[in-house]
PDB file of C-alpha atoms in Angstrom:
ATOM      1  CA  UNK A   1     -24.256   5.265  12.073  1.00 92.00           C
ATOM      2  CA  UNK A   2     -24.619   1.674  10.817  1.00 92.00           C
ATOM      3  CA  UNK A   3     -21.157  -0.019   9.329  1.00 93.00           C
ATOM      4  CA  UNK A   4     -23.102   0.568   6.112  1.00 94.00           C
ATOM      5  CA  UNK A   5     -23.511   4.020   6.287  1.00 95.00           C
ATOM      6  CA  UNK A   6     -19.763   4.785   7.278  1.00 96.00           C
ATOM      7  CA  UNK A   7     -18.519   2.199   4.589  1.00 96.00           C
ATOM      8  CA  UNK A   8     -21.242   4.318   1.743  1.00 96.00           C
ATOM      9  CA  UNK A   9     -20.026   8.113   3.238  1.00 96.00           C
ATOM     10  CA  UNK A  10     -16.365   6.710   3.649  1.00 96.00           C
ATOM     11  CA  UNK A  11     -16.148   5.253  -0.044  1.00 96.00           C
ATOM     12  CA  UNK A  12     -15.149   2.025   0.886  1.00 97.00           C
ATOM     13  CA  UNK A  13     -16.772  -1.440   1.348  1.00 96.00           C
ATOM     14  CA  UNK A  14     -17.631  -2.847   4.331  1.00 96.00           C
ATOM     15  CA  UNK A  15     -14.649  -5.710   4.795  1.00 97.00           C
ATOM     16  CA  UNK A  16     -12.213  -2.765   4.060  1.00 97.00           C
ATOM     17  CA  UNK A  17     -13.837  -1.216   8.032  1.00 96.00           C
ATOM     18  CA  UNK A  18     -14.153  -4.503   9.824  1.00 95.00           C
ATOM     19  CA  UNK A  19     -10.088  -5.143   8.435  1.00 97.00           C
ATOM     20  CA  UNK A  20      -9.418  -1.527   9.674  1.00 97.00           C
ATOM     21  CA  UNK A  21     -10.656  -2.785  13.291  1.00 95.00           C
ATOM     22  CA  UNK A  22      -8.582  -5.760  13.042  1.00 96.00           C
ATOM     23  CA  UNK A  23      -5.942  -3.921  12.888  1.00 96.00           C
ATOM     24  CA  UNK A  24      -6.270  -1.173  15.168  1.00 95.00           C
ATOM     25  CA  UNK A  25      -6.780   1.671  12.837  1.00 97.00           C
ATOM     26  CA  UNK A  26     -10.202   2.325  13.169  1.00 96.00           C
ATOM     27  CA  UNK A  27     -11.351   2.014  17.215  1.00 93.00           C
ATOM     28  CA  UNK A  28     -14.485  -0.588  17.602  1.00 89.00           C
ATOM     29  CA  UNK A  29     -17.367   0.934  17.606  1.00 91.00           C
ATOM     30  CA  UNK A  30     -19.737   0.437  20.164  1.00 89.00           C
ATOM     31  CA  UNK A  31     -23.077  -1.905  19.800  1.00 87.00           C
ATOM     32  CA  UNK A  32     -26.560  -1.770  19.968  1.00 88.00           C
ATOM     33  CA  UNK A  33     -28.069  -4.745  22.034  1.00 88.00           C
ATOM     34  CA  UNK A  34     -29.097  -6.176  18.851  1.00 87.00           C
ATOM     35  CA  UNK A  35     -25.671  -6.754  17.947  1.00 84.00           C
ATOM     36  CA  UNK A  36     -25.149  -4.069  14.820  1.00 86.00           C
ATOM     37  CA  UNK A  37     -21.973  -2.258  15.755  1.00 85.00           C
ATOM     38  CA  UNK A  38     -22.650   1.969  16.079  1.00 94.00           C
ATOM     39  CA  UNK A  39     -20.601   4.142  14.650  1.00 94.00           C
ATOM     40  CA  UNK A  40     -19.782   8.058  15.507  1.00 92.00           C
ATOM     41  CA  UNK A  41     -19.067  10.288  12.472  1.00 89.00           C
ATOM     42  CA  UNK A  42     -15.266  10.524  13.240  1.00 94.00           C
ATOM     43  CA  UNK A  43     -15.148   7.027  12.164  1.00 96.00           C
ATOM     44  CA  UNK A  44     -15.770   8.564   8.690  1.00 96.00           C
ATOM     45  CA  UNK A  45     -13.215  11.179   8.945  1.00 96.00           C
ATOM     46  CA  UNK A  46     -10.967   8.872  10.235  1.00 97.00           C
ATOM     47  CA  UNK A  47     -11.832   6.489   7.605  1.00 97.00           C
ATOM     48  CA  UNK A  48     -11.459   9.142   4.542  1.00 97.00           C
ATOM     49  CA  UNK A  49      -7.802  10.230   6.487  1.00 97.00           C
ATOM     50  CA  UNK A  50      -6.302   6.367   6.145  1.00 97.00           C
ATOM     51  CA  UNK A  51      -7.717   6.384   2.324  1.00 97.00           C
ATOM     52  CA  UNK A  52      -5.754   9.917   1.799  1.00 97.00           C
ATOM     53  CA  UNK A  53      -2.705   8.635   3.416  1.00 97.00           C
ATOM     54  CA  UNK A  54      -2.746   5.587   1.093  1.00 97.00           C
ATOM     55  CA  UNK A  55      -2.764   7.480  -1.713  1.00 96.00           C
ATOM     56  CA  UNK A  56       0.062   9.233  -0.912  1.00 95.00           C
ATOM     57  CA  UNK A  57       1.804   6.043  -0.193  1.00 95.00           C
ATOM     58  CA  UNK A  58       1.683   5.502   3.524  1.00 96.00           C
ATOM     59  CA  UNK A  59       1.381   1.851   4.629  1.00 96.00           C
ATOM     60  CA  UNK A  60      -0.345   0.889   7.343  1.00 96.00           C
ATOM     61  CA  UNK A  61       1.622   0.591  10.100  1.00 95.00           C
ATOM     62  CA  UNK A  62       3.017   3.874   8.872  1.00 95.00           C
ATOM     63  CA  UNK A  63      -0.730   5.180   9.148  1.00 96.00           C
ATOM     64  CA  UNK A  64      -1.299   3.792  12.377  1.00 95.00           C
ATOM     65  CA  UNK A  65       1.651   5.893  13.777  1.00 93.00           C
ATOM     66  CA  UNK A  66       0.692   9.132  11.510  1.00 94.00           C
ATOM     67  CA  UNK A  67      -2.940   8.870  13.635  1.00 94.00           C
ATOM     68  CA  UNK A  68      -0.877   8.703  17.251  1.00 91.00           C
ATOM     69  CA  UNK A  69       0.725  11.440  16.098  1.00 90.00           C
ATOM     70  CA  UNK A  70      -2.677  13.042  15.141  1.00 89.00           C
ATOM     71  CA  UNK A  71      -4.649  12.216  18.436  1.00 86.00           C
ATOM     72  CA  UNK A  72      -1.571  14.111  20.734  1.00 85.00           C
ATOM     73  CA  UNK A  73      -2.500  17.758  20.634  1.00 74.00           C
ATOM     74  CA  UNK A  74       1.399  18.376  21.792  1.00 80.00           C
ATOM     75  CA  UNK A  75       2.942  16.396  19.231  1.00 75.00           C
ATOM     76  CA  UNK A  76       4.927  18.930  16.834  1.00 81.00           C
ATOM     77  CA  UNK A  77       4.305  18.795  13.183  1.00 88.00           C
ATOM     78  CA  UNK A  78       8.190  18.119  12.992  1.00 90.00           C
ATOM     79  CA  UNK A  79       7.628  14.303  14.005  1.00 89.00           C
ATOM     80  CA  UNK A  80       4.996  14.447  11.538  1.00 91.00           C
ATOM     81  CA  UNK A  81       7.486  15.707   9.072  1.00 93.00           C
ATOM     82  CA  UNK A  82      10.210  13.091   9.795  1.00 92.00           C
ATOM     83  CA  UNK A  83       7.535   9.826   9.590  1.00 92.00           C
ATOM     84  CA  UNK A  84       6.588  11.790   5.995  1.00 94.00           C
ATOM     85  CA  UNK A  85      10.503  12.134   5.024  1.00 96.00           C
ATOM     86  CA  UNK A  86      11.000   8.879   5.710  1.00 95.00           C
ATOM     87  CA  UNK A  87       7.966   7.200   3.818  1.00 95.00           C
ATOM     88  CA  UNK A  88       9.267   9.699   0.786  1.00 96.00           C
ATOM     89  CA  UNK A  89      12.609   7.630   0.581  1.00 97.00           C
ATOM     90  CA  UNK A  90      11.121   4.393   0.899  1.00 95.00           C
ATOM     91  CA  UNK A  91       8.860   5.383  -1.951  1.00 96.00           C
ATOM     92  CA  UNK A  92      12.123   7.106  -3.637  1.00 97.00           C
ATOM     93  CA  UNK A  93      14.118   3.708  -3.307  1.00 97.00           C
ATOM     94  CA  UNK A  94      10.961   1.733  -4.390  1.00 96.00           C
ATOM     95  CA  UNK A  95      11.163   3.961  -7.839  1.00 97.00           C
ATOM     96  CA  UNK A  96      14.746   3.474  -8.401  1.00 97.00           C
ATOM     97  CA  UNK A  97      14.016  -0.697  -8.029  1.00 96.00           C
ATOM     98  CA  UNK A  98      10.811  -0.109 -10.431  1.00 96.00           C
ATOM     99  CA  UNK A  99      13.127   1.640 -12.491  1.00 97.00           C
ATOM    100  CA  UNK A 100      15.882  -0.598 -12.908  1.00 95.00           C
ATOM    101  CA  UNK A 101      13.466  -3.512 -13.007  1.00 94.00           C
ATOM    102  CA  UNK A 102      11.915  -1.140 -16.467  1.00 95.00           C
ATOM    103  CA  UNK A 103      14.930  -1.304 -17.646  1.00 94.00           C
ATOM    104  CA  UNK A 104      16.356  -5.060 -17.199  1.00 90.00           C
ATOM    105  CA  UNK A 105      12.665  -6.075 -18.456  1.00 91.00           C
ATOM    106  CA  UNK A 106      13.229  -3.412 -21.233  1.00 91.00           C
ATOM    107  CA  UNK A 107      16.274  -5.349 -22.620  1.00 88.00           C
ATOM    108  CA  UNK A 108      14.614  -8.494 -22.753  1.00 85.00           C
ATOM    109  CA  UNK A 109      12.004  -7.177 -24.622  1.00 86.00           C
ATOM    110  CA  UNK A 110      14.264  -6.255 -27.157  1.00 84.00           C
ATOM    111  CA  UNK A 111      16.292  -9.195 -27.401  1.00 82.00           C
ATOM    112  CA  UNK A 112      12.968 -11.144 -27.578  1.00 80.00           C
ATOM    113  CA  UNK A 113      12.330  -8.984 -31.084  1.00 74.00           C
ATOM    114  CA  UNK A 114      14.888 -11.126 -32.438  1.00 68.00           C
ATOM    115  CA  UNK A 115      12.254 -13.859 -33.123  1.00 74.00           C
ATOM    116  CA  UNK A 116      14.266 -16.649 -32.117  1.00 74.00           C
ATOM    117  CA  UNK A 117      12.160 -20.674 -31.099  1.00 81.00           C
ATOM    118  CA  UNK A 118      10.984 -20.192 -27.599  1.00 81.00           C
ATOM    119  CA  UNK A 119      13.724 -22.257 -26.113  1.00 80.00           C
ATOM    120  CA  UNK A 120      16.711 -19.592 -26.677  1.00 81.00           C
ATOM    121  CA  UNK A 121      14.684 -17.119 -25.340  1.00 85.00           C
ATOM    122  CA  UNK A 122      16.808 -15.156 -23.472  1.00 83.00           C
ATOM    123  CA  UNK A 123      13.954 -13.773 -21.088  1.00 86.00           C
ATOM    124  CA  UNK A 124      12.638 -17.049 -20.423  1.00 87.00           C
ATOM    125  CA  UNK A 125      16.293 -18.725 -20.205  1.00 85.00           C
ATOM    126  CA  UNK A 126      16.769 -15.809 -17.597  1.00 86.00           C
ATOM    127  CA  UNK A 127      14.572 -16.831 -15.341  1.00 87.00           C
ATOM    128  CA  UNK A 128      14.958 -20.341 -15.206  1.00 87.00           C
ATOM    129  CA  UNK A 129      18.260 -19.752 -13.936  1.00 85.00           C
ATOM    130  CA  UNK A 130      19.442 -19.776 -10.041  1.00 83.00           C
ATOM    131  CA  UNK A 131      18.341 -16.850  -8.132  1.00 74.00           C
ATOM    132  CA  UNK A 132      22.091 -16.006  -7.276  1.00 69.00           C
ATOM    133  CA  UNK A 133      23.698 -15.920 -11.091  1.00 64.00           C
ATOM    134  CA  UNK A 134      23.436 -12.326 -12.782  1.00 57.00           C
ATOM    135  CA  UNK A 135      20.842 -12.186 -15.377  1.00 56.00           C
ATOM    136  CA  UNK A 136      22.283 -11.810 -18.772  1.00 60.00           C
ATOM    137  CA  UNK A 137      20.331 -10.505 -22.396  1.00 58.00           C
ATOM    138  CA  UNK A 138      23.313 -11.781 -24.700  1.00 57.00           C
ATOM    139  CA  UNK A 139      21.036 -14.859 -24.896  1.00 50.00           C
ATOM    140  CA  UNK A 140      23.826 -16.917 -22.957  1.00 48.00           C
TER     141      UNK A 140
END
């Protein structure tokens, strides 16, 4: 298969396969004499499993090691397991930070409703200060 074919059956454009390469996820293909590269249709497969493991919220790199895992026929699904558990709590701790980011934004957004001139805005007067002084919503 041509790069176009894999990138149509895949679901994903061409650049996305070429980065893939790049970065060691998806194995270069071999080429014709003519120069077009030739895929097999595992690329595909492998293709569709890095798109799955995306949406799950798997990185890359944490990708790359979920397919070692997948290519050694004696690996045991509990190393499988522990790369998982530990993608889960990053994803767990990025949720908490999302949430308490909701919630600081969330106070802002109310003080804001006090209509006051833009320069005692209490968002923007938060974020003009230093990065190391505690944001406050008091408007101080």
């Amino acid at each position: 298969m041509r790069i176009g074919e894999v990138a149509a059956e895949a679901a994903v454009n061409i650049q996305t396969l070429r980065y893939y390469e790049r970065v060691g996820l998806l194995p270069p293909p071999g080429r014709r004499s003519s120069g077009y590269r030739m895929y097999g249709p595992e690329a595909v497969r492998r293709v569709r499993f890095i798109k799955r493991a995306q949406e799950l919220g798997f990185t890359l790199s944490e990708i790359g090691d979920l397919l070692a895992l997948h290519e050694q026929s004696e690996t045991s699904c509990a190393k499988v397991e522990t790369r998982a558990a530990a993608t889960l709590e990053r994803i767990a701790e990025k949720i908490r930070d999302l949430a308490n980011m909701r919630d600081a934004l969330s106070q802002y957004v109310d003080a804001c409703q006090a209509r006051r001139p833009v320069g005692e805005c209490p968002l923007l007067r938060a974020l003009d200060r230093p990065a190391d002084s505690a944001p406050r919503v008091d408007g101080a």
